[in-house]
PDB file of N, CA and C in Angstrom:
ATOM      1  N   UNK O   1      14.991  33.410  -8.934  1.00 71.00           N
ATOM      2  CA  UNK O   1      13.737  33.092  -8.278  1.00 71.00           C
ATOM      3  C   UNK O   1      13.806  33.625  -6.841  1.00 71.00           C
ATOM      4  N   UNK O   2      12.720  34.236  -6.412  1.00 74.00           N
ATOM      5  CA  UNK O   2      12.663  34.769  -5.055  1.00 74.00           C
ATOM      6  C   UNK O   2      12.489  33.608  -4.070  1.00 74.00           C
ATOM      7  N   UNK O   3      13.365  33.501  -3.080  1.00 78.00           N
ATOM      8  CA  UNK O   3      13.262  32.392  -2.135  1.00 78.00           C
ATOM      9  C   UNK O   3      12.030  32.489  -1.227  1.00 78.00           C
ATOM     10  N   UNK O   4      11.494  33.690  -1.048  1.00 80.00           N
ATOM     11  CA  UNK O   4      10.335  33.857  -0.165  1.00 80.00           C
ATOM     12  C   UNK O   4       9.006  33.604  -0.875  1.00 80.00           C
ATOM     13  N   UNK O   5       8.884  34.112  -2.104  1.00 81.00           N
ATOM     14  CA  UNK O   5       7.597  34.016  -2.802  1.00 81.00           C
ATOM     15  C   UNK O   5       7.562  32.947  -3.882  1.00 81.00           C
ATOM     16  N   UNK O   6       8.747  32.538  -4.365  1.00 84.00           N
ATOM     17  CA  UNK O   6       8.790  31.587  -5.455  1.00 84.00           C
ATOM     18  C   UNK O   6       8.583  32.217  -6.822  1.00 84.00           C
ATOM     19  N   UNK O   7       8.379  33.546  -6.863  1.00 80.00           N
ATOM     20  CA  UNK O   7       8.207  34.232  -8.141  1.00 80.00           C
ATOM     21  C   UNK O   7       9.553  34.406  -8.829  1.00 80.00           C
ATOM     22  N   UNK O   8       9.525  34.332 -10.137  1.00 80.00           N
ATOM     23  CA  UNK O   8      10.738  34.553 -10.905  1.00 80.00           C
ATOM     24  C   UNK O   8      10.917  36.053 -11.075  1.00 80.00           C
ATOM     25  N   UNK O   9      12.126  36.532 -10.799  1.00 76.00           N
ATOM     26  CA  UNK O   9      12.407  37.959 -10.909  1.00 76.00           C
ATOM     27  C   UNK O   9      13.496  38.181 -11.947  1.00 76.00           C
ATOM     28  N   UNK O  10      13.387  39.312 -12.648  1.00 77.00           N
ATOM     29  CA  UNK O  10      14.413  39.692 -13.610  1.00 77.00           C
ATOM     30  C   UNK O  10      15.577  40.339 -12.877  1.00 77.00           C
ATOM     31  N   UNK O  11      16.764  40.119 -13.391  1.00 80.00           N
ATOM     32  CA  UNK O  11      17.908  40.863 -12.902  1.00 80.00           C
ATOM     33  C   UNK O  11      17.815  42.294 -13.399  1.00 80.00           C
ATOM     34  N   UNK O  12      18.521  43.188 -12.733  1.00 78.00           N
ATOM     35  CA  UNK O  12      18.474  44.607 -13.093  1.00 78.00           C
ATOM     36  C   UNK O  12      18.895  44.821 -14.545  1.00 78.00           C
ATOM     37  N   UNK O  13      19.986  44.197 -14.951  1.00 85.00           N
ATOM     38  CA  UNK O  13      20.477  44.410 -16.310  1.00 85.00           C
ATOM     39  C   UNK O  13      19.485  43.912 -17.359  1.00 85.00           C
ATOM     40  N   UNK O  14      18.887  42.753 -17.124  1.00 84.00           N
ATOM     41  CA  UNK O  14      17.916  42.203 -18.082  1.00 84.00           C
ATOM     42  C   UNK O  14      16.669  43.082 -18.149  1.00 84.00           C
ATOM     43  N   UNK O  15      16.211  43.562 -17.006  1.00 83.00           N
ATOM     44  CA  UNK O  15      15.040  44.444 -16.982  1.00 83.00           C
ATOM     45  C   UNK O  15      15.334  45.735 -17.743  1.00 83.00           C
ATOM     46  N   UNK O  16      16.541  46.269 -17.575  1.00 83.00           N
ATOM     47  CA  UNK O  16      16.937  47.500 -18.271  1.00 83.00           C
ATOM     48  C   UNK O  16      16.944  47.281 -19.786  1.00 83.00           C
ATOM     49  N   UNK O  17      17.458  46.142 -20.220  1.00 86.00           N
ATOM     50  CA  UNK O  17      17.493  45.831 -21.653  1.00 86.00           C
ATOM     51  C   UNK O  17      16.076  45.709 -22.212  1.00 86.00           C
ATOM     52  N   UNK O  18      15.216  45.000 -21.499  1.00 85.00           N
ATOM     53  CA  UNK O  18      13.833  44.840 -21.964  1.00 85.00           C
ATOM     54  C   UNK O  18      13.100  46.173 -22.015  1.00 85.00           C
ATOM     55  N   UNK O  19      13.312  47.022 -21.016  1.00 84.00           N
ATOM     56  CA  UNK O  19      12.678  48.344 -21.034  1.00 84.00           C
ATOM     57  C   UNK O  19      13.202  49.194 -22.184  1.00 84.00           C
ATOM     58  N   UNK O  20      14.493  49.095 -22.457  1.00 86.00           N
ATOM     59  CA  UNK O  20      15.063  49.864 -23.564  1.00 86.00           C
ATOM     60  C   UNK O  20      14.433  49.442 -24.890  1.00 86.00           C
ATOM     61  N   UNK O  21      14.106  48.170 -24.993  1.00 87.00           N
ATOM     62  CA  UNK O  21      13.545  47.664 -26.246  1.00 87.00           C
ATOM     63  C   UNK O  21      12.044  47.885 -26.339  1.00 87.00           C
ATOM     64  N   UNK O  22      11.313  47.646 -25.243  1.00 87.00           N
ATOM     65  CA  UNK O  22       9.854  47.673 -25.270  1.00 87.00           C
ATOM     66  C   UNK O  22       9.225  48.823 -24.479  1.00 87.00           C
ATOM     67  N   UNK O  23      10.005  49.541 -23.709  1.00 83.00           N
ATOM     68  CA  UNK O  23       9.445  50.487 -22.755  1.00 83.00           C
ATOM     69  C   UNK O  23       9.168  51.878 -23.261  1.00 83.00           C
ATOM     70  N   UNK O  24       9.391  52.154 -24.542  1.00 85.00           N
ATOM     71  CA  UNK O  24       9.091  53.460 -25.129  1.00 85.00           C
ATOM     72  C   UNK O  24       9.699  54.601 -24.307  1.00 85.00           C
ATOM     73  N   UNK O  25      10.969  54.449 -23.947  1.00 82.00           N
ATOM     74  CA  UNK O  25      11.673  55.499 -23.211  1.00 82.00           C
ATOM     75  C   UNK O  25      11.574  55.407 -21.703  1.00 82.00           C
ATOM     76  N   UNK O  26      10.824  54.457 -21.197  1.00 82.00           N
ATOM     77  CA  UNK O  26      10.666  54.279 -19.756  1.00 82.00           C
ATOM     78  C   UNK O  26      11.964  53.763 -19.143  1.00 82.00           C
ATOM     79  N   UNK O  27      12.284  54.250 -17.943  1.00 83.00           N
ATOM     80  CA  UNK O  27      13.491  53.804 -17.245  1.00 83.00           C
ATOM     81  C   UNK O  27      13.105  53.136 -15.930  1.00 83.00           C
ATOM     82  N   UNK O  28      13.987  52.277 -15.437  1.00 80.00           N
ATOM     83  CA  UNK O  28      13.719  51.579 -14.179  1.00 80.00           C
ATOM     84  C   UNK O  28      13.533  52.552 -13.026  1.00 80.00           C
ATOM     85  N   UNK O  29      14.280  53.637 -13.042  1.00 79.00           N
ATOM     86  CA  UNK O  29      14.156  54.610 -11.955  1.00 79.00           C
ATOM     87  C   UNK O  29      12.753  55.224 -11.932  1.00 79.00           C
ATOM     88  N   UNK O  30      12.136  55.412 -13.094  1.00 82.00           N
ATOM     89  CA  UNK O  30      10.773  55.922 -13.154  1.00 82.00           C
ATOM     90  C   UNK O  30       9.796  54.913 -12.536  1.00 82.00           C
ATOM     91  N   UNK O  31      10.043  53.631 -12.755  1.00 82.00           N
ATOM     92  CA  UNK O  31       9.197  52.605 -12.149  1.00 82.00           C
ATOM     93  C   UNK O  31       9.328  52.626 -10.633  1.00 82.00           C
ATOM     94  N   UNK O  32      10.533  52.910 -10.143  1.00 81.00           N
ATOM     95  CA  UNK O  32      10.750  53.015  -8.704  1.00 81.00           C
ATOM     96  C   UNK O  32       9.917  54.156  -8.128  1.00 81.00           C
ATOM     97  N   UNK O  33       9.898  55.293  -8.817  1.00 82.00           N
ATOM     98  CA  UNK O  33       9.087  56.434  -8.376  1.00 82.00           C
ATOM     99  C   UNK O  33       7.602  56.060  -8.373  1.00 82.00           C
ATOM    100  N   UNK O  34       7.159  55.433  -9.442  1.00 85.00           N
ATOM    101  CA  UNK O  34       5.744  55.051  -9.541  1.00 85.00           C
ATOM    102  C   UNK O  34       5.365  54.077  -8.440  1.00 85.00           C
ATOM    103  N   UNK O  35       6.241  53.138  -8.177  1.00 86.00           N
ATOM    104  CA  UNK O  35       5.979  52.164  -7.126  1.00 86.00           C
ATOM    105  C   UNK O  35       5.823  52.850  -5.774  1.00 86.00           C
ATOM    106  N   UNK O  36       6.712  53.783  -5.464  1.00 87.00           N
ATOM    107  CA  UNK O  36       6.626  54.516  -4.197  1.00 87.00           C
ATOM    108  C   UNK O  36       5.332  55.314  -4.123  1.00 87.00           C
ATOM    109  N   UNK O  37       4.940  55.925  -5.229  1.00 86.00           N
ATOM    110  CA  UNK O  37       3.693  56.699  -5.260  1.00 86.00           C
ATOM    111  C   UNK O  37       2.487  55.799  -5.020  1.00 86.00           C
ATOM    112  N   UNK O  38       2.435  54.657  -5.699  1.00 87.00           N
ATOM    113  CA  UNK O  38       1.304  53.738  -5.526  1.00 87.00           C
ATOM    114  C   UNK O  38       1.234  53.210  -4.097  1.00 87.00           C
ATOM    115  N   UNK O  39       2.371  52.918  -3.506  1.00 88.00           N
ATOM    116  CA  UNK O  39       2.376  52.458  -2.117  1.00 88.00           C
ATOM    117  C   UNK O  39       1.885  53.559  -1.183  1.00 88.00           C
ATOM    118  N   UNK O  40       2.304  54.784  -1.423  1.00 84.00           N
ATOM    119  CA  UNK O  40       1.849  55.906  -0.611  1.00 84.00           C
ATOM    120  C   UNK O  40       0.355  56.115  -0.729  1.00 84.00           C
ATOM    121  N   UNK O  41      -0.181  56.011  -1.938  1.00 81.00           N
ATOM    122  CA  UNK O  41      -1.621  56.164  -2.144  1.00 81.00           C
ATOM    123  C   UNK O  41      -2.415  55.030  -1.510  1.00 81.00           C
ATOM    124  N   UNK O  42      -1.768  53.881  -1.315  1.00 84.00           N
ATOM    125  CA  UNK O  42      -2.430  52.747  -0.668  1.00 84.00           C
ATOM    126  C   UNK O  42      -2.281  52.815   0.856  1.00 84.00           C
ATOM    127  N   UNK O  43      -1.821  53.964   1.348  1.00 81.00           N
ATOM    128  CA  UNK O  43      -1.653  54.203   2.789  1.00 81.00           C
ATOM    129  C   UNK O  43      -0.627  53.271   3.439  1.00 81.00           C
ATOM    130  N   UNK O  44       0.367  52.863   2.663  1.00 87.00           N
ATOM    131  CA  UNK O  44       1.469  52.074   3.211  1.00 87.00           C
ATOM    132  C   UNK O  44       2.372  53.039   3.974  1.00 87.00           C
ATOM    133  N   UNK O  45       2.853  52.636   5.133  1.00 86.00           N
ATOM    134  CA  UNK O  45       3.661  53.535   5.955  1.00 86.00           C
ATOM    135  C   UNK O  45       4.976  53.884   5.267  1.00 86.00           C
ATOM    136  N   UNK O  46       5.494  55.052   5.607  1.00 87.00           N
ATOM    137  CA  UNK O  46       6.752  55.514   5.023  1.00 87.00           C
ATOM    138  C   UNK O  46       7.894  54.546   5.333  1.00 87.00           C
ATOM    139  N   UNK O  47       7.874  53.931   6.512  1.00 90.00           N
ATOM    140  CA  UNK O  47       8.928  52.978   6.862  1.00 90.00           C
ATOM    141  C   UNK O  47       8.941  51.778   5.923  1.00 90.00           C
ATOM    142  N   UNK O  48       7.760  51.299   5.565  1.00 92.00           N
ATOM    143  CA  UNK O  48       7.671  50.163   4.651  1.00 92.00           C
ATOM    144  C   UNK O  48       8.107  50.580   3.250  1.00 92.00           C
ATOM    145  N   UNK O  49       7.708  51.779   2.829  1.00 91.00           N
ATOM    146  CA  UNK O  49       8.119  52.275   1.511  1.00 91.00           C
ATOM    147  C   UNK O  49       9.640  52.413   1.465  1.00 91.00           C
ATOM    148  N   UNK O  50      10.234  52.899   2.545  1.00 91.00           N
ATOM    149  CA  UNK O  50      11.692  53.020   2.608  1.00 91.00           C
ATOM    150  C   UNK O  50      12.352  51.653   2.475  1.00 91.00           C
ATOM    151  N   UNK O  51      11.805  50.654   3.129  1.00 91.00           N
ATOM    152  CA  UNK O  51      12.363  49.308   3.045  1.00 91.00           C
ATOM    153  C   UNK O  51      12.232  48.756   1.625  1.00 91.00           C
ATOM    154  N   UNK O  52      11.103  49.008   0.997  1.00 88.00           N
ATOM    155  CA  UNK O  52      10.860  48.489  -0.347  1.00 88.00           C
ATOM    156  C   UNK O  52      11.744  49.163  -1.395  1.00 88.00           C
ATOM    157  N   UNK O  53      11.911  50.481  -1.283  1.00 87.00           N
ATOM    158  CA  UNK O  53      12.669  51.209  -2.296  1.00 87.00           C
ATOM    159  C   UNK O  53      14.163  51.264  -1.995  1.00 87.00           C
ATOM    160  N   UNK O  54      14.540  50.936  -0.769  1.00 86.00           N
ATOM    161  CA  UNK O  54      15.944  50.953  -0.399  1.00 86.00           C
ATOM    162  C   UNK O  54      16.459  52.310   0.033  1.00 86.00           C
ATOM    163  N   UNK O  55      15.559  53.265   0.232  1.00 87.00           N
ATOM    164  CA  UNK O  55      15.985  54.585   0.682  1.00 87.00           C
ATOM    165  C   UNK O  55      16.381  54.537   2.151  1.00 87.00           C
ATOM    166  N   UNK O  56      17.314  55.377   2.513  1.00 90.00           N
ATOM    167  CA  UNK O  56      17.794  55.428   3.893  1.00 90.00           C
ATOM    168  C   UNK O  56      17.173  56.575   4.687  1.00 90.00           C
ATOM    169  N   UNK O  57      16.641  57.577   3.988  1.00 90.00           N
ATOM    170  CA  UNK O  57      16.089  58.726   4.707  1.00 90.00           C
ATOM    171  C   UNK O  57      14.642  58.972   4.313  1.00 90.00           C
ATOM    172  N   UNK O  58      13.887  59.467   5.262  1.00 89.00           N
ATOM    173  CA  UNK O  58      12.489  59.804   5.031  1.00 89.00           C
ATOM    174  C   UNK O  58      12.372  60.916   3.996  1.00 89.00           C
ATOM    175  N   UNK O  59      13.314  61.833   4.018  1.00 90.00           N
ATOM    176  CA  UNK O  59      13.294  62.948   3.058  1.00 90.00           C
ATOM    177  C   UNK O  59      13.344  62.427   1.617  1.00 90.00           C
ATOM    178  N   UNK O  60      14.137  61.418   1.365  1.00 86.00           N
ATOM    179  CA  UNK O  60      14.217  60.847   0.014  1.00 86.00           C
ATOM    180  C   UNK O  60      12.888  60.246  -0.404  1.00 86.00           C
ATOM    181  N   UNK O  61      12.251  59.540   0.496  1.00 86.00           N
ATOM    182  CA  UNK O  61      10.960  58.915   0.183  1.00 86.00           C
ATOM    183  C   UNK O  61       9.902  59.978  -0.062  1.00 86.00           C
ATOM    184  N   UNK O  62       9.905  61.032   0.731  1.00 85.00           N
ATOM    185  CA  UNK O  62       8.910  62.092   0.569  1.00 85.00           C
ATOM    186  C   UNK O  62       9.015  62.751  -0.804  1.00 85.00           C
ATOM    187  N   UNK O  63      10.207  62.784  -1.354  1.00 80.00           N
ATOM    188  CA  UNK O  63      10.390  63.388  -2.673  1.00 80.00           C
ATOM    189  C   UNK O  63       9.672  62.581  -3.749  1.00 80.00           C
ATOM    190  N   UNK O  64       9.605  61.278  -3.585  1.00 75.00           N
ATOM    191  CA  UNK O  64       9.005  60.419  -4.597  1.00 75.00           C
ATOM    192  C   UNK O  64       7.519  60.155  -4.381  1.00 75.00           C
ATOM    193  N   UNK O  65       7.085  60.183  -3.160  1.00 78.00           N
ATOM    194  CA  UNK O  65       5.693  59.852  -2.866  1.00 78.00           C
ATOM    195  C   UNK O  65       4.858  61.110  -3.006  1.00 78.00           C
ATOM    196  N   UNK O  66       4.157  61.190  -4.105  1.00 74.00           N
ATOM    197  CA  UNK O  66       3.300  62.328  -4.378  1.00 74.00           C
ATOM    198  C   UNK O  66       1.875  61.812  -4.549  1.00 74.00           C
ATOM    199  N   UNK O  67       1.038  62.028  -3.550  1.00 74.00           N
ATOM    200  CA  UNK O  67      -0.325  61.501  -3.640  1.00 74.00           C
ATOM    201  C   UNK O  67      -1.095  62.140  -4.789  1.00 74.00           C
ATOM    202  N   UNK O  68      -1.922  61.331  -5.408  1.00 76.00           N
ATOM    203  CA  UNK O  68      -2.753  61.818  -6.496  1.00 76.00           C
ATOM    204  C   UNK O  68      -3.987  62.523  -5.968  1.00 76.00           C
ATOM    205  N   UNK O  69      -4.771  63.047  -6.884  1.00 85.00           N
ATOM    206  CA  UNK O  69      -5.970  63.803  -6.538  1.00 85.00           C
ATOM    207  C   UNK O  69      -6.964  62.957  -5.750  1.00 85.00           C
ATOM    208  N   UNK O  70      -7.103  61.687  -6.111  1.00 83.00           N
ATOM    209  CA  UNK O  70      -8.039  60.808  -5.398  1.00 83.00           C
ATOM    210  C   UNK O  70      -7.630  60.644  -3.941  1.00 83.00           C
ATOM    211  N   UNK O  71      -6.329  60.534  -3.670  1.00 78.00           N
ATOM    212  CA  UNK O  71      -5.856  60.392  -2.293  1.00 78.00           C
ATOM    213  C   UNK O  71      -6.117  61.665  -1.497  1.00 78.00           C
ATOM    214  N   UNK O  72      -5.968  62.827  -2.131  1.00 83.00           N
ATOM    215  CA  UNK O  72      -6.240  64.100  -1.457  1.00 83.00           C
ATOM    216  C   UNK O  72      -7.723  64.214  -1.131  1.00 83.00           C
ATOM    217  N   UNK O  73      -8.573  63.816  -2.071  1.00 87.00           N
ATOM    218  CA  UNK O  73     -10.022  63.840  -1.817  1.00 87.00           C
ATOM    219  C   UNK O  73     -10.404  62.897  -0.677  1.00 87.00           C
ATOM    220  N   UNK O  74      -9.786  61.741  -0.634  1.00 83.00           N
ATOM    221  CA  UNK O  74     -10.069  60.781   0.425  1.00 83.00           C
ATOM    222  C   UNK O  74      -9.670  61.351   1.787  1.00 83.00           C
ATOM    223  N   UNK O  75      -8.521  62.007   1.844  1.00 82.00           N
ATOM    224  CA  UNK O  75      -8.082  62.617   3.102  1.00 82.00           C
ATOM    225  C   UNK O  75      -9.037  63.728   3.524  1.00 82.00           C
ATOM    226  N   UNK O  76      -9.501  64.527   2.566  1.00 88.00           N
ATOM    227  CA  UNK O  76     -10.456  65.589   2.877  1.00 88.00           C
ATOM    228  C   UNK O  76     -11.753  64.991   3.390  1.00 88.00           C
ATOM    229  N   UNK O  77     -12.197  63.901   2.776  1.00 87.00           N
ATOM    230  CA  UNK O  77     -13.416  63.230   3.228  1.00 87.00           C
ATOM    231  C   UNK O  77     -13.269  62.691   4.653  1.00 87.00           C
ATOM    232  N   UNK O  78     -12.102  62.199   4.982  1.00 84.00           N
ATOM    233  CA  UNK O  78     -11.872  61.675   6.337  1.00 84.00           C
ATOM    234  C   UNK O  78     -11.959  62.790   7.373  1.00 84.00           C
ATOM    235  N   UNK O  79     -11.514  63.982   7.009  1.00 85.00           N
ATOM    236  CA  UNK O  79     -11.576  65.115   7.942  1.00 85.00           C
ATOM    237  C   UNK O  79     -12.992  65.640   8.105  1.00 85.00           C
ATOM    238  N   UNK O  80     -13.795  65.547   7.055  1.00 82.00           N
ATOM    239  CA  UNK O  80     -15.140  66.111   7.123  1.00 82.00           C
ATOM    240  C   UNK O  80     -16.193  65.098   7.536  1.00 82.00           C
ATOM    241  N   UNK O  81     -15.796  63.837   7.747  1.00 69.00           N
ATOM    242  CA  UNK O  81     -16.762  62.806   8.155  1.00 69.00           C
ATOM    243  C   UNK O  81     -17.271  63.120   9.562  1.00 69.00           C
ATOM    244  N   UNK O  82     -18.564  62.911   9.793  1.00 72.00           N
ATOM    245  CA  UNK O  82     -19.100  63.165  11.151  1.00 72.00           C
ATOM    246  C   UNK O  82     -18.462  62.227  12.161  1.00 72.00           C
ATOM    247  N   UNK O  83     -18.194  62.772  13.323  1.00 67.00           N
ATOM    248  CA  UNK O  83     -17.573  61.982  14.397  1.00 67.00           C
ATOM    249  C   UNK O  83     -18.603  61.657  15.449  1.00 67.00           C
ATOM    250  N   UNK O  84     -18.497  60.456  15.937  1.00 62.00           N
ATOM    251  CA  UNK O  84     -19.408  60.024  16.999  1.00 62.00           C
ATOM    252  C   UNK O  84     -18.803  60.351  18.354  1.00 62.00           C
ATOM    253  N   UNK O  85     -19.654  60.726  19.252  1.00 62.00           N
ATOM    254  CA  UNK O  85     -19.214  60.945  20.629  1.00 62.00           C
ATOM    255  C   UNK O  85     -19.639  59.748  21.432  1.00 62.00           C
ATOM    256  N   UNK O  86     -18.797  59.287  22.244  1.00 57.00           N
ATOM    257  CA  UNK O  86     -19.242  58.119  22.945  1.00 57.00           C
ATOM    258  C   UNK O  86     -18.572  57.864  24.191  1.00 57.00           C
TER     259      UNK O  86
END
């Protein structure tokens, strides 16, 4: 049980066993990549993603965080939005 949230968490070994049985070839490391990608698409800072995934270098995080097409479109929209002068 997580002391901060009170949520019950699986141990690594138990999660690996369950994925092997029910995950149709999915591995925990793939979930780690997906998690980093989803956090990146949610505009979570690289420092927070590093803390969450346990990476020590920004280069490692950049390898896993690959924004999807929707995130690229959103960034393009932010650049083309009219700016107010004030």
